[in-house]
Amino acid sequence: MVNAIKGLFISCDIPMAQFIINLNASLPASQKFIIYVLDNTHLFVQPHVTEMIRSAMSEFRDLNSYEKPA
């Protein structure tokens, strides 16, 4: 019998994949969203976390971007 799970396939570079994995690890067990880590650059996650991942990445980029002083 085949078991199918609905999810979201994410393809990204290694640092971003590690960021998403660490974000998942920081959550309580009931809120973990990674279904399967396929390899270093591909993840399969629950579909309802799309906006949470996008906002966390945006916040991370804002905190780690350099703005030239005026």
PDB file of N, CA and C in Angstrom, residues 2 19 22 30-32 42 65:
ATOM      1  N   VAL A   2       0.463   2.234  -0.736  1.00  0.00           N
ATOM      2  CA  VAL A   2       1.224   3.466  -0.865  1.00  0.00           C
ATOM      3  C   VAL A   2       0.693   4.501   0.114  1.00  0.00           C
ATOM      4  N   PHE A  19      19.695  26.848   7.737  1.00  0.00           N
ATOM      5  CA  PHE A  19      18.874  27.823   8.462  1.00  0.00           C
ATOM      6  C   PHE A  19      17.478  27.265   8.711  1.00  0.00           C
ATOM      7  N   ASN A  22      17.633  24.482  11.314  1.00  0.00           N
ATOM      8  CA  ASN A  22      17.798  25.035  12.661  1.00  0.00           C
ATOM      9  C   ASN A  22      16.510  25.706  13.143  1.00  0.00           C
ATOM     10  N   SER A  30       5.613  19.499  18.725  1.00  0.00           N
ATOM     11  CA  SER A  30       4.290  19.555  18.103  1.00  0.00           C
ATOM     12  C   SER A  30       4.223  20.526  16.928  1.00  0.00           C
ATOM     13  N   GLN A  31       5.216  21.407  16.795  1.00  0.00           N
ATOM     14  CA  GLN A  31       5.215  22.401  15.725  1.00  0.00           C
ATOM     15  C   GLN A  31       6.283  22.157  14.664  1.00  0.00           C
ATOM     16  N   LYS A  32       7.031  21.083  14.760  1.00  0.00           N
ATOM     17  CA  LYS A  32       8.074  20.795  13.765  1.00  0.00           C
ATOM     18  C   LYS A  32       7.432  20.582  12.403  1.00  0.00           C
ATOM     19  N   HIS A  42      17.829  20.015  -0.515  1.00  0.00           N
ATOM     20  CA  HIS A  42      16.413  19.755  -0.789  1.00  0.00           C
ATOM     21  C   HIS A  42      15.710  19.275   0.481  1.00  0.00           C
ATOM     22  N   SER A  65      22.319  42.082   6.689  1.00  0.00           N
ATOM     23  CA  SER A  65      22.679  42.858   5.510  1.00  0.00           C
ATOM     24  C   SER A  65      23.422  44.121   5.936  1.00  0.00           C
TER      25      SER A  65
END
